[in-house]
Short mmCIF file of C-alpha atoms and ligand atoms in Angstrom, two decimals:
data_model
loop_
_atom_site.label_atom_id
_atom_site.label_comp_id
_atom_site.label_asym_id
_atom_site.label_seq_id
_atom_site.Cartn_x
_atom_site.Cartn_y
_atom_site.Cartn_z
CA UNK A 199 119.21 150.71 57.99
CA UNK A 200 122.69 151.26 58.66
CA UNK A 201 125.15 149.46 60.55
CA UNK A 202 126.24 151.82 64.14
CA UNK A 203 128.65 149.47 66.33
CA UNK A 204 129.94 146.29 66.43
CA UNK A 205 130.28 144.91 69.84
CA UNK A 206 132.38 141.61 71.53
CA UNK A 207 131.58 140.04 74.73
CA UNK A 208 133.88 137.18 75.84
CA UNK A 209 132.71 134.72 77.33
CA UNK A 210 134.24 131.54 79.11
CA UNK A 211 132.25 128.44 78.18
CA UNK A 212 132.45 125.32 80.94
CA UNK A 213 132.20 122.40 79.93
CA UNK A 214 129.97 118.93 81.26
CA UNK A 215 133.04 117.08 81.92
CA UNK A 216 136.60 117.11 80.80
CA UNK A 217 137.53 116.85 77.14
CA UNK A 218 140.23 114.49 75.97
CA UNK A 219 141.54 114.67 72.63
CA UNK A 220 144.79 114.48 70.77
CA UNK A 221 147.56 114.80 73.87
CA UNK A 222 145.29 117.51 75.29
CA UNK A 223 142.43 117.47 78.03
CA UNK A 224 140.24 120.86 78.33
CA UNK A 225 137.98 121.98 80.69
CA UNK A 226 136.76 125.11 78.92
CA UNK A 227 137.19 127.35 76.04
CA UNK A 228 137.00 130.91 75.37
CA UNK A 229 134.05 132.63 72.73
CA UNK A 230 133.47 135.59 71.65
CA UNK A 231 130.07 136.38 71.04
CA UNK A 232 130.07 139.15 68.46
CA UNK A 233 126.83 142.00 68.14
CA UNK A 234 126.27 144.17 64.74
CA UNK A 235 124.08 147.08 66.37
CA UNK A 236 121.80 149.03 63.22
CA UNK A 237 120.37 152.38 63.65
CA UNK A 238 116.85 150.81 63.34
CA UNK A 239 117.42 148.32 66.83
CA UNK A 240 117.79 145.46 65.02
CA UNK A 241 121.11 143.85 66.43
CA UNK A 242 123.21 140.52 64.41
CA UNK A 243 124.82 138.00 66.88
CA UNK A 244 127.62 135.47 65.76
CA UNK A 245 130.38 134.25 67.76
CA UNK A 246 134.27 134.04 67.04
CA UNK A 247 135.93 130.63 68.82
CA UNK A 248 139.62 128.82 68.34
CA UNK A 249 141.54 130.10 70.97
CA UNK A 250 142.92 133.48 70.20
CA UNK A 251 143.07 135.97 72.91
CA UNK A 252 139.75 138.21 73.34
CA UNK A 253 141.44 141.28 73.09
CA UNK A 254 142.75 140.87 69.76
CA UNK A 255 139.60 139.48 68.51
CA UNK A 256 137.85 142.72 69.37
CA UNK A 257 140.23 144.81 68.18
CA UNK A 258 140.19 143.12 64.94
CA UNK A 259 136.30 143.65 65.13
CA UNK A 260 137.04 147.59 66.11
CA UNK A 261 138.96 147.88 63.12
CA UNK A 262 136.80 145.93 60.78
CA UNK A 263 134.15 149.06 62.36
CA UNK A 264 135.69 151.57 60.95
CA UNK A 265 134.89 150.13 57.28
CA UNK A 266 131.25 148.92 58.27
CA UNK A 267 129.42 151.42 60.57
CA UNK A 268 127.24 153.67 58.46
CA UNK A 269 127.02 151.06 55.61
CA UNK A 270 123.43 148.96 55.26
CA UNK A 271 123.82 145.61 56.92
CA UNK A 272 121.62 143.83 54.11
CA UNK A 273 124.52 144.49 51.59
CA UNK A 274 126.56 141.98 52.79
CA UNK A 275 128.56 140.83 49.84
CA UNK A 276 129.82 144.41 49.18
CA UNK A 277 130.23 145.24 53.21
CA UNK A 278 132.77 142.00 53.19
CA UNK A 279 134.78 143.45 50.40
CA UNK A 280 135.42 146.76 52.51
CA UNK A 281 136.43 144.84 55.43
CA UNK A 282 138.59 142.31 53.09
CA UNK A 283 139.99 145.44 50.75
CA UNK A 284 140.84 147.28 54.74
CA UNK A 285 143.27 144.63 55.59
CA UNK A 286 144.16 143.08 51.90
CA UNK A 287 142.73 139.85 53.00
CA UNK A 288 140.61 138.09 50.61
CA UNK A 289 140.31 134.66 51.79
CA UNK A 290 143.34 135.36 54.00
CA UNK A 291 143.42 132.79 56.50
CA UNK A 292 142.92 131.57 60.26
CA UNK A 293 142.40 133.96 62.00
CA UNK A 294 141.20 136.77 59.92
CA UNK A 295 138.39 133.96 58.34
CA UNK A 296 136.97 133.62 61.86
CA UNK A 297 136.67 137.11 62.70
CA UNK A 298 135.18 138.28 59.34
CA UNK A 299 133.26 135.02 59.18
CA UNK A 300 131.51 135.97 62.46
CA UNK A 301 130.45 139.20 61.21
CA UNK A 302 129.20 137.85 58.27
CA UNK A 303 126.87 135.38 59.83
CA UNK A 304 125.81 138.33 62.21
CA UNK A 305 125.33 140.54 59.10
CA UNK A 306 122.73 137.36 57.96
CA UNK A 307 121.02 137.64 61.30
CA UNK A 308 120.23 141.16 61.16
CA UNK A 309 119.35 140.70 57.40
CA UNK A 310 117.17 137.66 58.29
CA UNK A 311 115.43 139.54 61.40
CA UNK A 312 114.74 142.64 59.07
CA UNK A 313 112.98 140.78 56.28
CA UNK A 314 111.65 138.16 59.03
CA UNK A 315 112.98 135.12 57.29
CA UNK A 316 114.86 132.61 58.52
CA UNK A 317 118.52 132.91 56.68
CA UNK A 318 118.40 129.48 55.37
CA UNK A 319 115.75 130.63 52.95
CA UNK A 320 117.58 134.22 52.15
CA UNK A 321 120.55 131.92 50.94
CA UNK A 322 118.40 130.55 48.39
CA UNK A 323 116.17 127.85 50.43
CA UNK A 324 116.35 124.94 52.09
CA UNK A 325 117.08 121.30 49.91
CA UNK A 326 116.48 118.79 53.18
CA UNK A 327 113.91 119.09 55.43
CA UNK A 328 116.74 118.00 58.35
CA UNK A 329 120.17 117.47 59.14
CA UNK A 330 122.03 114.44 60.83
CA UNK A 331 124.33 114.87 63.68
CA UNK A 332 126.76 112.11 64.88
CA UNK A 333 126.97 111.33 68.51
CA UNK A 334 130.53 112.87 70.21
CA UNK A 335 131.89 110.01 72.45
CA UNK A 336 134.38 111.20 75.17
CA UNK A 337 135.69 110.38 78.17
CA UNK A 338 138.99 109.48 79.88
CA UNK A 339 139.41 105.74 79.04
CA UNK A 340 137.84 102.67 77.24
CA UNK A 341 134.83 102.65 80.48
CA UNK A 342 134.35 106.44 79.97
CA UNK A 343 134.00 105.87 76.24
CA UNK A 344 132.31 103.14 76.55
CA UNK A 345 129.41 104.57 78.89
CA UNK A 346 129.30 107.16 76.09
CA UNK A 347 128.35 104.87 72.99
CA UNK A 348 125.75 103.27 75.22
CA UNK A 349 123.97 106.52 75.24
CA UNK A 350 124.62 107.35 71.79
CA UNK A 351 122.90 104.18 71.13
CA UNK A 352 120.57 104.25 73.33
CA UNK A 353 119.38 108.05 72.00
CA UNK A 354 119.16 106.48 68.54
CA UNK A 355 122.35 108.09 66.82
CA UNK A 356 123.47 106.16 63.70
CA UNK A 357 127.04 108.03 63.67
CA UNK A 358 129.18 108.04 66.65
CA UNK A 359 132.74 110.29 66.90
CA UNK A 360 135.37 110.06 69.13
CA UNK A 361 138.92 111.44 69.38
CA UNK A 362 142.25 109.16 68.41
CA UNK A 363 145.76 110.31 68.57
CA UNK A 364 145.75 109.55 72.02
CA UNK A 365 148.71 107.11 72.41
CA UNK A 366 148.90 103.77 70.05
CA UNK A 367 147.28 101.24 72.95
CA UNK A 368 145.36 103.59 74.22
CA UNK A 369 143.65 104.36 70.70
CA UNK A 370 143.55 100.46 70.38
CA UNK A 371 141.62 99.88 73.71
CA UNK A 372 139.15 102.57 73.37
CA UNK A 373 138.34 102.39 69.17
CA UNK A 374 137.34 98.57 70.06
CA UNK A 375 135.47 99.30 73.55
CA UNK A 376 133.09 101.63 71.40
CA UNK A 377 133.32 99.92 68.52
CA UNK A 378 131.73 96.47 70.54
CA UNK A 379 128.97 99.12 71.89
CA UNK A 380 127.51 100.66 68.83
CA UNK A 381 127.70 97.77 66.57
CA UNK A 382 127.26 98.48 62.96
CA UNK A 383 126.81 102.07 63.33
CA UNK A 384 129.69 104.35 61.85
CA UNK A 385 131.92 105.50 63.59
CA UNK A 386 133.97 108.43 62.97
CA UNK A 387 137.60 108.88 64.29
CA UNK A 388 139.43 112.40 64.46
CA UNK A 389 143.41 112.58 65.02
CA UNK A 390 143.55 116.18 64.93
CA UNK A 391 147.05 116.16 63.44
CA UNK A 392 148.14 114.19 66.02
CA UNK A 393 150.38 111.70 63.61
CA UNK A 394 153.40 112.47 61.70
CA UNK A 395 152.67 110.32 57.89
CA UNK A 396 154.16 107.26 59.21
CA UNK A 397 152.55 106.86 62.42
CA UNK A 398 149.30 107.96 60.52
CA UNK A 399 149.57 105.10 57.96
CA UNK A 400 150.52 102.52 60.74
CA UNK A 401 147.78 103.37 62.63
CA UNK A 402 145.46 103.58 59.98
CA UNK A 403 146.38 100.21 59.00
CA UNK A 404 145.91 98.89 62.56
CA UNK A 405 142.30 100.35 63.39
CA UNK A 406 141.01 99.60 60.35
CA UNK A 407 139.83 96.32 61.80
CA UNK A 408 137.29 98.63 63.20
CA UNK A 409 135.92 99.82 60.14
CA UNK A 410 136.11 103.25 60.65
CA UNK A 411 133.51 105.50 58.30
CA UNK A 412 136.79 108.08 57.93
CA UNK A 413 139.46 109.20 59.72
CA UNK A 414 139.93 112.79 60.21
CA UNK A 415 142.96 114.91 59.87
CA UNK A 416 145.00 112.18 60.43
CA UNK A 417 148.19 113.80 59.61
CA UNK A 418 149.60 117.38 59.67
CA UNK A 419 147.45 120.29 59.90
CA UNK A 420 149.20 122.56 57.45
CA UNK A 421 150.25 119.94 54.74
CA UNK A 422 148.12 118.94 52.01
CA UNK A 423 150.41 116.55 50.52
CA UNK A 424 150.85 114.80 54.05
CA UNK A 425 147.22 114.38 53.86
CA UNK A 426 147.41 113.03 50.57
CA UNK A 427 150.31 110.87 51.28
CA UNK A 428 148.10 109.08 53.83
CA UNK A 429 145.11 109.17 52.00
CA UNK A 430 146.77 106.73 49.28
CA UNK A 431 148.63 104.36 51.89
CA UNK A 432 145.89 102.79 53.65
CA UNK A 433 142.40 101.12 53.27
CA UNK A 434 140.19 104.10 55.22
CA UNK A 435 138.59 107.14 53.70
CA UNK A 436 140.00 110.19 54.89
CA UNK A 437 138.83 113.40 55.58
CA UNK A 438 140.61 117.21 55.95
CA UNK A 439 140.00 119.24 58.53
CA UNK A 440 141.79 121.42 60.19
CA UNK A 441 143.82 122.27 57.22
CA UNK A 442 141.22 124.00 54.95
CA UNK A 443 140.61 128.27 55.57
CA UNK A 444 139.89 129.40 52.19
CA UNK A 445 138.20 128.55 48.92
CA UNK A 446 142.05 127.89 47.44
CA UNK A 447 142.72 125.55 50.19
CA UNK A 448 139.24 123.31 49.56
CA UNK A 449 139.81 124.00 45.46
CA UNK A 450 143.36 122.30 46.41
CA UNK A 451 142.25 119.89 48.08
CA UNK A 452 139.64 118.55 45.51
CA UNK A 453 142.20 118.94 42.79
CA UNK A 454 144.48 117.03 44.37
CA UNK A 455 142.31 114.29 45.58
CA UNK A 456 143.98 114.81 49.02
CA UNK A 457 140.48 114.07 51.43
CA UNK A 458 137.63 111.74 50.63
CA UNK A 459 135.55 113.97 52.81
CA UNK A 460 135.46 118.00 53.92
CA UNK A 461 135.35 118.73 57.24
CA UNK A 462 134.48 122.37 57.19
CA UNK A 463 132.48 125.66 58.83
CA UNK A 464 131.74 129.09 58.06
CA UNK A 465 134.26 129.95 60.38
CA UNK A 466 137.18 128.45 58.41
CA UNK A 467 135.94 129.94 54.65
CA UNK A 468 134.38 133.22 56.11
CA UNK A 469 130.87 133.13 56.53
CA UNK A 470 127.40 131.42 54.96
CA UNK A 471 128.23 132.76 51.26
CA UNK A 472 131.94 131.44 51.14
CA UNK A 473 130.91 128.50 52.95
CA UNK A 474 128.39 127.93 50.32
CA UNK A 475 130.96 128.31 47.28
CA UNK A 476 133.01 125.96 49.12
CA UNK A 477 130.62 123.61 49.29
CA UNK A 478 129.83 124.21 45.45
CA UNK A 479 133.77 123.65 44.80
CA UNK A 480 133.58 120.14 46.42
CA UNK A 481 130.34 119.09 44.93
CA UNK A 482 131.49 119.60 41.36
CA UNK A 483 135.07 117.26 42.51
CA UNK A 484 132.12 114.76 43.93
CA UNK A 485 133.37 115.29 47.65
CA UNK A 486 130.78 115.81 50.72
CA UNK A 487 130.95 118.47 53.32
CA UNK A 488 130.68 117.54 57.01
CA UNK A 489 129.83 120.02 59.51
CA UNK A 490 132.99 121.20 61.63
CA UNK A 491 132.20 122.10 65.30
CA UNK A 492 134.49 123.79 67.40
CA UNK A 493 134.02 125.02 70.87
CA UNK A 494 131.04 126.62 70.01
CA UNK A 495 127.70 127.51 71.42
CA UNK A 496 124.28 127.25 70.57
CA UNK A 497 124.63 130.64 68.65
CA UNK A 498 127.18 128.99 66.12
CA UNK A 499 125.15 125.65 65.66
CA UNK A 500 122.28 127.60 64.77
CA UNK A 501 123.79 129.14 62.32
CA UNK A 502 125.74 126.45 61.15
CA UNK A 503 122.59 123.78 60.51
CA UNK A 504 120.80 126.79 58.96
CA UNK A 505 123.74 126.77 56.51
CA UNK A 506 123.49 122.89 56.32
CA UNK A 507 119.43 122.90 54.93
CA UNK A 508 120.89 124.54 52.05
CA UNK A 509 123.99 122.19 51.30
CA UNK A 510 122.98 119.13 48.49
CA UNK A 511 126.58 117.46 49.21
CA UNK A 512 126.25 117.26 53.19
CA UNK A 513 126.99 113.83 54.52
CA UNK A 514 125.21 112.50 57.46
CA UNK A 515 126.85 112.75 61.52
CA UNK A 516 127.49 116.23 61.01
CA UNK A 517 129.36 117.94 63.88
CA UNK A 518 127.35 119.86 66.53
CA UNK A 519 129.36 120.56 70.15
CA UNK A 520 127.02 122.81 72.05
CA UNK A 521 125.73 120.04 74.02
CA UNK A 522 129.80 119.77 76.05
CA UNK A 523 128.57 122.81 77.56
CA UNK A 524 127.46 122.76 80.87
CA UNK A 525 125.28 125.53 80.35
CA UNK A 526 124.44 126.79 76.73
CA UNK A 527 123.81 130.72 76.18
CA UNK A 528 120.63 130.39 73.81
CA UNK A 529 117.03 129.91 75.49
CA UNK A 530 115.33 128.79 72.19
CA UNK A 531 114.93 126.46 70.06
CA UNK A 532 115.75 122.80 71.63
CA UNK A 533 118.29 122.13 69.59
CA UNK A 534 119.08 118.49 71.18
CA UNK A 535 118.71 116.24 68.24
CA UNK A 536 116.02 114.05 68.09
CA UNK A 537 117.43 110.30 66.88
CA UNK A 538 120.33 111.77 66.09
CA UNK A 539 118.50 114.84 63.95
CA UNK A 540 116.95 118.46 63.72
CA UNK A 541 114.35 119.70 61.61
CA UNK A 542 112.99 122.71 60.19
CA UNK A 543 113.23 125.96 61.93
CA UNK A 544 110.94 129.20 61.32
CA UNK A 545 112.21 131.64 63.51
CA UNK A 546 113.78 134.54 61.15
CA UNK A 547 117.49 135.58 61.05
CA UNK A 548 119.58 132.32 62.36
CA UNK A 549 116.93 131.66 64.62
CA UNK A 550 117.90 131.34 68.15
CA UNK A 551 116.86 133.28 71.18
CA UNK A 552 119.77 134.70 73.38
CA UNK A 553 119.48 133.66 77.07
CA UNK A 554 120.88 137.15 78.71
CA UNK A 555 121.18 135.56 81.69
CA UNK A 556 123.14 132.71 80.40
CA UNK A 557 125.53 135.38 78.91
CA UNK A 558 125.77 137.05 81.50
CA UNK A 559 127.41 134.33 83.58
CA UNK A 560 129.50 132.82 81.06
CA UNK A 561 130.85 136.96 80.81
CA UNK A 562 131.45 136.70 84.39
CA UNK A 563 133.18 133.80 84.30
CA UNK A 564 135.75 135.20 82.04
CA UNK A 565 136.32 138.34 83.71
CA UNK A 566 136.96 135.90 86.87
CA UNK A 567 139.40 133.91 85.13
CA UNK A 568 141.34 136.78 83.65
CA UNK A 569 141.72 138.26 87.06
CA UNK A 570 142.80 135.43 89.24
CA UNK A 571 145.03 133.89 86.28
CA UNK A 572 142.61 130.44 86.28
MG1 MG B 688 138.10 117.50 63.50
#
């Protein structure tokens, strides 16, 4: 089997209602969904998100071509080391990690399809039998939130997350509306960056009345000692996020003690196997992963709690985001949690079912917004 084309599609994904989060408020994002093509009709689908422009995803993807068509698709290891040898990029960072990432996971999905087993067990087997996803609150103030948790609840989630970095009263009003909703569940707060180190540490200090499980990425995205700085000034865990894209960053990280916790995908690190050694990296310093979602669709959280069966060190209230979407572009399997959970899946390669359709329209509706400008 040998690998012919590789293929992008964007796609504009709309979502349920608006998203607030740190100083922002979105009513879409932008995918890529990403098909390997073999020789034998056995096609690999992944997807590349975070907001680069399509165009230079795919001709990243073109280029990354030219060193994979005509090699075998199950040789994935060695395929990678073409494409990271083409642009001297070994664990190289943003941008490059998402793109290669995405073929790599598509590389598992034609691997998995070929040998008809789901990748989870290709990577060595499954060591839970399911994964725990937290419940994402949103909404545009303390009400909005609040209506939120009391579904969470009511759905049976024990981990709720919602976004901070919002303003200091605002953050006040809406950490305690939710906080009064869910009880004694955990709740999860993510700044994004949104703090410089003081403002981090003051609020910190100030919504930990709330008990807060963690706080995420409270302070600057690029600085590990920021995080760190925070980390020992106040009476929360904390966790990194979007800070890590490599093994050396997560190594770092652990070294230094910076995070109590890992927020992290096989975006960031480049695909299942990095993922993996990351994961590996942290266990041995003691520290958890967590699941990162970004503005992803089903395609991505498939492969992502496939990756997650296999993970010892995985904490509960993982991230999953598909379900912002006002429409998702995979027909199978449900993958609504069930009390806050999913099980076991069979189906080979990362198991989900394309809805063409689906894709289709979401296609459409970025062509439509790259012609009128909207
Ligand atoms: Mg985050």
């Amino acid at each position: 089997m040998r690998i012919t084309t590789i293929h992008a599609t964007p796609l504009l994904l709309a979502f349920r209602e608006p998203y607030y989060w740190a100083g922002r408020c979105d009513l879409d994002a932008v995918a890529v969904l990403v098909e390997v093509r073999t020789d034998e009709g056995v096609s690999g689908y992944a997807e590349v998100t975070g907001g680069y422009p399509p165009v230079a995803i795919d001709a990243a993807l073109q280029e990354i071509g030219t060193v994979l068509i005509g090699l075998s698709p199950l040789d994935i290891a060695g395929s990678l080391r073409e494409v990271h040898h083409l642009y001297g990029l070994t664990q190289a960072g943003n941008f490059a990690n998402l793109i290669v990432g995405a073929v790599e996971m598509a590389l598992w999905d034609i691997m998995g399809k070929a040998l008809d087993q789901p990748v989870y067990r290709l990577l060595g087997g499954a060591c839970r039998g399911e994964v725990d996803y937290f419940a994402f609150v949103h909404g545009r103030d303390a009400e909005e939130l609040a209506e939120d948790a009391r579904e969470a609840v009511a759905a049976g989630y024990s981990v709720v997350y919602m976004k901070v970095g919002r303003g200091e009263s605002e953050d006040m009003e809406n950490v305690a509306a939710v906080r009064d909703v869910i009880g004694d569940r955990r709740l999860r707060l993510d700044a994004n960056g949104a703090w410089d180190v003081r403002d981090a540490i003051y609020m910190i200090r100030r919504l930990a009345i709330y008990e807060p499980d963690w706080i995420e990425q409270p302070a600057h995205t690029k600085s590990i000692a920021a995080l760190k700085h925070v980390k020992e000034s106040v009476p929360v865990p904390v966790a990194a996020d979007d800070l890590i894209y490599s093994l050396f960053d997560v190594y770092e990280i652990c070294r230094q003690r910076a995070a109590d916790v890992l927020v992290l995908s096989p975006h960031e690190t480049g695909g299942l196997a990095p993922f993996r050694k990351a994961a590996g990296i942290a266990e041995a310093a003691g520290i958890a992963i967590n699941l990162h979602g970004r503005f992803v669709t089903g395609v991505t959280d498939m492969a992502l709690h496939y990756a997650a069966l296999t993970i010892p060190n995985l904490t509960e209230g993982n991230q999953i985001m598909h379900q912002i979407l006002r429409e998702d572009i995979i027909s199978a399997p449900d993958i609504t949690p069930r009390s806050g959970r999913l099980g076991m899946y069979d189906a080979p390669g990362l198991g989900f079912q394309l809805d063409d359709e689906a894709v289709g329209r979401a296609a459409e509706l970025y062509s439509r917004s790259v012609t009128t400008g909207t």
